[in-house]
Coordinates of C-alpha atoms and ligand atoms in Angstrom, one line a residue:
M221 CA 5.0 17.5 -7.2
S222 CA 5.2 14.9 -9.9
R223 CA 5.8 16.4 -13.3
A224 CA 3.3 14.2 -15.0
L225 CA 0.5 15.2 -12.7
A226 CA 1.3 18.9 -13.0
T227 CA 1.1 18.8 -16.8
S228 CA -1.5 16.3 -17.7
S229 CA -4.2 17.2 -15.2
T230 CA -6.1 20.4 -14.6
R231 CA -7.0 19.5 -11.0
Q232 CA -5.8 21.5 -8.1
T233 CA -2.6 20.2 -6.6
H234 CA -1.8 20.4 -2.9
P235 CA 1.4 22.3 -2.0
L236 CA 3.8 20.6 0.4
P237 CA 3.0 21.9 4.0
A238 CA 5.4 24.2 5.6
G239 CA 7.7 22.4 8.0
L240 CA 8.2 19.4 5.7
D241 CA 11.6 19.2 4.0
P242 CA 11.1 18.1 0.4
A243 CA 14.6 16.6 0.4
R244 CA 13.9 14.3 3.3
L245 CA 10.6 12.8 2.3
P246 CA 10.2 9.1 2.3
A247 CA 10.6 7.8 -1.3
H248 CA 8.1 5.0 -0.5
V249 CA 5.3 5.0 2.1
A250 CA 3.4 1.8 3.0
V251 CA 0.1 1.9 4.9
I252 CA -2.0 -0.6 6.8
M253 CA -5.4 1.0 6.4
D254 CA -7.1 -0.2 9.5
G255 CA -10.2 0.8 11.5
N256 CA -12.9 1.0 8.8
G257 CA -15.2 -1.3 10.8
R258 CA -14.8 0.6 14.0
W259 CA -15.3 3.9 12.3
A260 CA -18.7 2.7 11.0
Q261 CA -19.7 1.0 14.3
R262 CA -19.0 4.2 16.3
R263 CA -21.6 5.9 14.0
G264 CA -24.1 3.0 14.5
L265 CA -23.6 2.0 10.9
P266 CA -22.8 -1.4 9.3
R267 CA -19.0 -2.1 9.0
V268 CA -19.2 -2.0 5.2
V269 CA -20.0 1.7 5.3
G270 CA -16.6 2.1 6.8
H271 CA -15.0 0.3 3.9
R272 CA -16.7 2.7 1.5
A273 CA -15.4 5.7 3.5
G274 CA -12.0 4.0 3.5
V275 CA -11.8 4.2 -0.3
E276 CA -12.2 8.0 -0.1
A277 CA -9.3 8.1 2.4
L278 CA -7.2 6.1 0.1
K279 CA -7.9 8.3 -2.9
R280 CA -7.1 11.4 -0.7
T281 CA -3.8 9.8 0.5
L282 CA -2.7 8.8 -3.0
R283 CA -3.3 12.4 -4.3
L284 CA -1.5 14.0 -1.4
C285 CA 1.5 11.6 -1.7
S286 CA 1.7 12.3 -5.4
D287 CA 1.4 16.1 -4.9
W288 CA 3.9 16.2 -2.1
G289 CA 6.5 14.2 -4.0
V290 CA 6.4 10.8 -2.4
G291 CA 7.5 8.3 -5.2
A292 CA 5.6 5.2 -4.2
L293 CA 2.5 4.3 -2.0
T294 CA 1.8 0.7 -1.0
A295 CA -1.6 0.1 0.5
Y296 CA -2.8 -3.0 2.3
A297 CA -6.3 -3.6 0.9
F298 CA -7.0 -7.3 1.7
S299 CA -4.8 -9.8 3.5
T300 CA -4.7 -13.5 3.1
E301 CA -6.3 -13.7 6.5
N302 CA -9.2 -11.4 5.6
W303 CA -10.9 -14.4 4.0
N304 CA -11.7 -15.4 7.6
R305 CA -14.3 -12.6 7.8
P306 CA -18.0 -13.2 7.3
G307 CA -18.8 -14.1 3.7
E308 CA -21.0 -11.1 3.4
E309 CA -18.2 -8.7 4.2
V310 CA -15.7 -10.4 1.9
N311 CA -18.2 -10.3 -0.9
F312 CA -18.9 -6.6 -0.3
L313 CA -15.2 -5.9 -0.3
M314 CA -14.6 -7.8 -3.6
A315 CA -17.6 -5.9 -5.2
L316 CA -16.3 -2.6 -3.9
F317 CA -12.8 -3.2 -5.3
E318 CA -14.4 -3.9 -8.7
R319 CA -16.7 -0.9 -8.6
V320 CA -13.9 1.5 -7.5
L321 CA -11.4 0.2 -10.0
Q322 CA -13.9 0.4 -12.9
R323 CA -14.7 4.0 -11.9
E324 CA -11.1 5.1 -11.3
I325 CA -9.1 3.5 -14.1
E326 CA -9.4 6.5 -16.4
G327 CA -8.5 9.1 -13.7
L328 CA -5.5 7.0 -12.6
E329 CA -4.3 6.8 -16.2
R330 CA -4.8 10.5 -16.8
E331 CA -2.9 11.4 -13.7
E332 CA 0.0 9.1 -14.8
V333 CA -0.3 6.8 -11.7
C334 CA 1.4 3.5 -12.3
I335 CA -0.8 0.9 -10.4
R336 CA 0.2 -2.6 -9.5
F337 CA -1.7 -5.3 -7.5
L338 CA 0.5 -7.3 -5.2
G339 CA -0.6 -10.7 -3.9
D340 CA -2.0 -14.0 -5.1
L341 CA -4.6 -12.7 -7.5
E342 CA -5.9 -16.1 -8.7
P343 CA -8.5 -16.6 -6.0
L344 CA -10.1 -13.2 -6.7
P345 CA -13.4 -13.1 -8.6
L346 CA -12.8 -13.2 -12.3
G347 CA -14.3 -9.8 -13.0
L348 CA -11.9 -8.3 -10.6
Q349 CA -9.0 -10.1 -12.0
N350 CA -9.9 -8.8 -15.5
L351 CA -10.1 -5.2 -14.2
I352 CA -6.8 -5.6 -12.4
A353 CA -5.2 -6.8 -15.6
K354 CA -6.7 -3.9 -17.5
A355 CA -5.7 -1.3 -15.0
T356 CA -2.2 -2.7 -14.7
A357 CA -1.7 -2.7 -18.5
R358 CA -3.2 0.8 -19.0
T359 CA -1.1 2.5 -16.4
A360 CA 2.1 0.5 -16.8
A361 CA 3.8 3.4 -18.6
G362 CA 2.6 6.0 -16.0
S363 CA 5.5 8.3 -15.1
G364 CA 3.8 9.5 -11.9
I365 CA 3.5 7.9 -8.4
R366 CA 3.8 4.1 -8.2
F367 CA 0.7 2.8 -6.4
N368 CA 0.8 -0.8 -5.1
V369 CA -2.4 -2.3 -3.9
C370 CA -1.9 -5.4 -1.8
T371 CA -4.8 -7.6 -2.5
N372 CA -5.0 -11.1 -1.2
Y373 CA -1.5 -10.4 0.0
G374 CA 0.3 -12.1 2.9
G375 CA 4.0 -11.6 3.8
R376 CA 4.5 -15.3 4.6
A377 CA 2.8 -16.5 1.4
E378 CA 5.0 -14.1 -0.5
L379 CA 8.2 -15.5 1.1
V380 CA 7.1 -19.1 0.6
R381 CA 6.3 -18.3 -3.1
A382 CA 9.8 -16.8 -3.5
A383 CA 11.4 -19.8 -1.9
R384 CA 9.4 -22.2 -4.2
R385 CA 10.4 -20.3 -7.3
L386 CA 14.1 -20.3 -6.4
A387 CA 13.9 -24.0 -5.5
Q388 CA 12.2 -24.7 -8.9
R389 CA 15.0 -22.9 -10.8
A390 CA 17.6 -24.8 -8.7
A391 CA 15.9 -28.1 -9.4
E392 CA 15.9 -27.3 -13.1
G393 CA 19.7 -26.7 -12.9
E394 CA 19.3 -23.1 -13.8
L395 CA 20.4 -21.7 -10.5
D396 CA 23.2 -22.7 -8.1
P397 CA 21.8 -22.7 -4.5
A398 CA 25.0 -21.3 -3.2
S399 CA 24.5 -18.2 -5.4
I400 CA 21.2 -17.3 -3.7
D401 CA 21.7 -14.0 -1.9
E402 CA 19.4 -11.2 -0.6
Q403 CA 19.2 -9.5 -4.0
C404 CA 18.3 -12.6 -5.8
F405 CA 15.7 -13.5 -3.2
A406 CA 14.2 -10.0 -3.3
A407 CA 13.9 -10.3 -7.1
E408 CA 11.3 -13.2 -6.5
L409 CA 9.0 -11.1 -4.3
H410 CA 5.9 -9.2 -5.6
T411 CA 7.9 -6.0 -5.1
A412 CA 10.8 -7.0 -7.3
G413 CA 12.7 -4.0 -8.6
Q414 CA 11.1 -1.6 -6.1
L415 CA 12.7 0.3 -3.2
D416 CA 11.7 -0.9 0.3
P417 CA 9.3 1.3 2.2
D418 CA 10.9 4.0 4.2
L419 CA 7.9 4.6 6.3
L420 CA 5.0 2.3 7.5
I421 CA 1.9 4.0 8.7
R422 CA -0.7 2.0 10.6
T423 CA -4.0 3.5 11.6
S424 CA -6.4 2.7 14.3
G425 CA -3.8 2.3 17.0
E426 CA -2.9 -1.3 16.6
H427 CA 0.7 -2.1 17.2
R428 CA 1.3 -5.0 14.8
I429 CA 2.2 -5.6 11.2
S430 CA -0.5 -8.3 10.5
N431 CA 1.6 -10.2 7.9
F432 CA 2.4 -7.1 5.8
L433 CA 5.6 -6.8 3.8
L434 CA 7.6 -9.0 6.2
W435 CA 10.8 -8.8 4.1
Q436 CA 10.5 -5.2 2.8
L437 CA 9.8 -3.6 6.2
A438 CA 13.1 -4.7 7.6
Y439 CA 14.3 -1.1 8.1
A440 CA 11.1 1.0 7.7
E441 CA 10.3 3.6 10.3
L442 CA 7.0 2.9 12.0
H443 CA 4.3 5.5 12.6
I444 CA 1.2 4.3 14.5
T445 CA -1.7 6.7 14.8
D446 CA -5.0 6.3 16.6
V447 CA -6.8 7.9 13.7
L448 CA -9.2 5.5 12.1
W449 CA -8.5 4.9 8.4
P450 CA -11.6 6.7 7.0
D451 CA -10.6 9.8 9.0
F452 CA -7.0 9.8 7.6
D453 CA -6.5 13.1 5.9
G454 CA -3.8 15.7 5.0
E455 CA -3.3 16.6 8.7
A456 CA -2.7 12.9 9.6
L457 CA -0.3 12.4 6.7
H458 CA 1.5 15.6 7.5
A459 CA 2.0 14.3 11.1
A460 CA 3.3 11.0 9.9
L461 CA 5.8 12.6 7.5
L462 CA 6.9 15.0 10.3
D463 CA 7.4 12.1 12.6
Y464 CA 9.5 10.4 9.9
Q465 CA 11.6 13.4 9.3
N466 CA 12.5 13.5 13.0
R467 CA 13.9 10.0 13.0
Q468 CA 17.5 9.1 13.0
R469 CA 17.9 6.2 10.6
R470 CA 21.0 4.2 11.4
F471 CA 20.6 0.9 9.5
G472 CA 22.7 -0.8 12.2
G473 CA 25.4 1.8 12.0
V474 CA 26.1 4.8 14.2
D475 CA 25.1 8.5 13.8
P476 CA 27.6 10.5 11.8
A477 CA 29.9 12.6 13.9
P478 CA 28.4 16.1 14.6
Ligands
IPE282 C1 -9.4 -2.3 7.5 O1 -10.4 -2.0 8.4 C2 -9.9 -2.8 6.1 C3 -9.7 -4.2 5.8 C4 -9.0 -5.0 6.5 C5 -10.2 -4.6 4.5 P1 -11.1 -3.2 9.2 O2 -12.2 -3.8 8.5 O3 -10.1 -4.1 9.7 O4 -11.7 -2.3 10.5 P2 -11.6 -2.7 12.0 O5 -10.2 -3.0 12.3 O6 -12.5 -3.9 12.2 O7 -12.1 -1.5 12.7
IPE283 C1 -4.8 -5.7 8.3 O1 -5.9 -5.3 9.0 C2 -5.2 -6.0 6.9 C3 -5.6 -4.8 6.1 C4 -5.6 -3.6 6.4 C5 -6.0 -5.1 4.7 P1 -6.7 -6.4 9.9 O2 -7.8 -5.6 10.5 O3 -7.1 -7.5 9.0 O4 -5.6 -6.8 10.9 P2 -5.7 -7.5 12.3 O5 -6.7 -8.7 12.2 O6 -6.3 -6.5 13.3 O7 -4.4 -7.9 12.7
MG284 MG1 -8.9 -4.2 11.3

């Protein structure tokens, strides 16, 4: 449990479920929150109702990760490809992000969450950009869980941006191209300074990464569940973490001798 959350909030915290080893939890969990539309359609409801339910699932997941001792949660909220959706759905999502952020800033601050928005934020509506700036500033000193919300995020766009920034510095004579290494490249990504995700969860049964964290997921463990994102709950997170704890991570090496 994060110290900050335990002391600064009176809300009930969730104990770590039996069977999970607190010493072997992922430090950083990334999640592709997929299946909102199908969740709604199965109920005969418009897709956007699924997005609203998806927000509740995200709040639940953030709380649980924080209470159980996961250090960082990175959630894919809107991809660079999601602009291809019908205008009505895109507009609904932008308005939803604004409403939710407005409503949640205070609670996030109180619970010491440190929120960051990763992606190209400039094409977002101005009102949303302002709220993002406000939430980022107000929670920057938060000593609790780090919460990255990937908004207008694309892994390829992020890599191109990093390459462009390095090329710019080289062109200005500030950087020797021969000195560019992995560390220096990673420092130009939106996730600069953060640990790579240990575990990637994708809901709704799709076996793809859809342009998410192409660099950072190099050695993440993948957990794919058929659960649709709005149904993602403590049980589903518990299952993902158990799955993770049963993996042998070798990073290209061999298992240690028994
Ligand atoms: C994920 O749910 C949310 C976003 C991409 C914003 P979807 O909207 O992709 O739901 P499905 O995949 O169509 O069911
Ligand atoms: C990935 O889901 C993007 C987000 C969850 C924000 P999509 O629903 O957009 O992915 P595809 O189109 O099925 O690959
Ligand atoms: Mg989808």
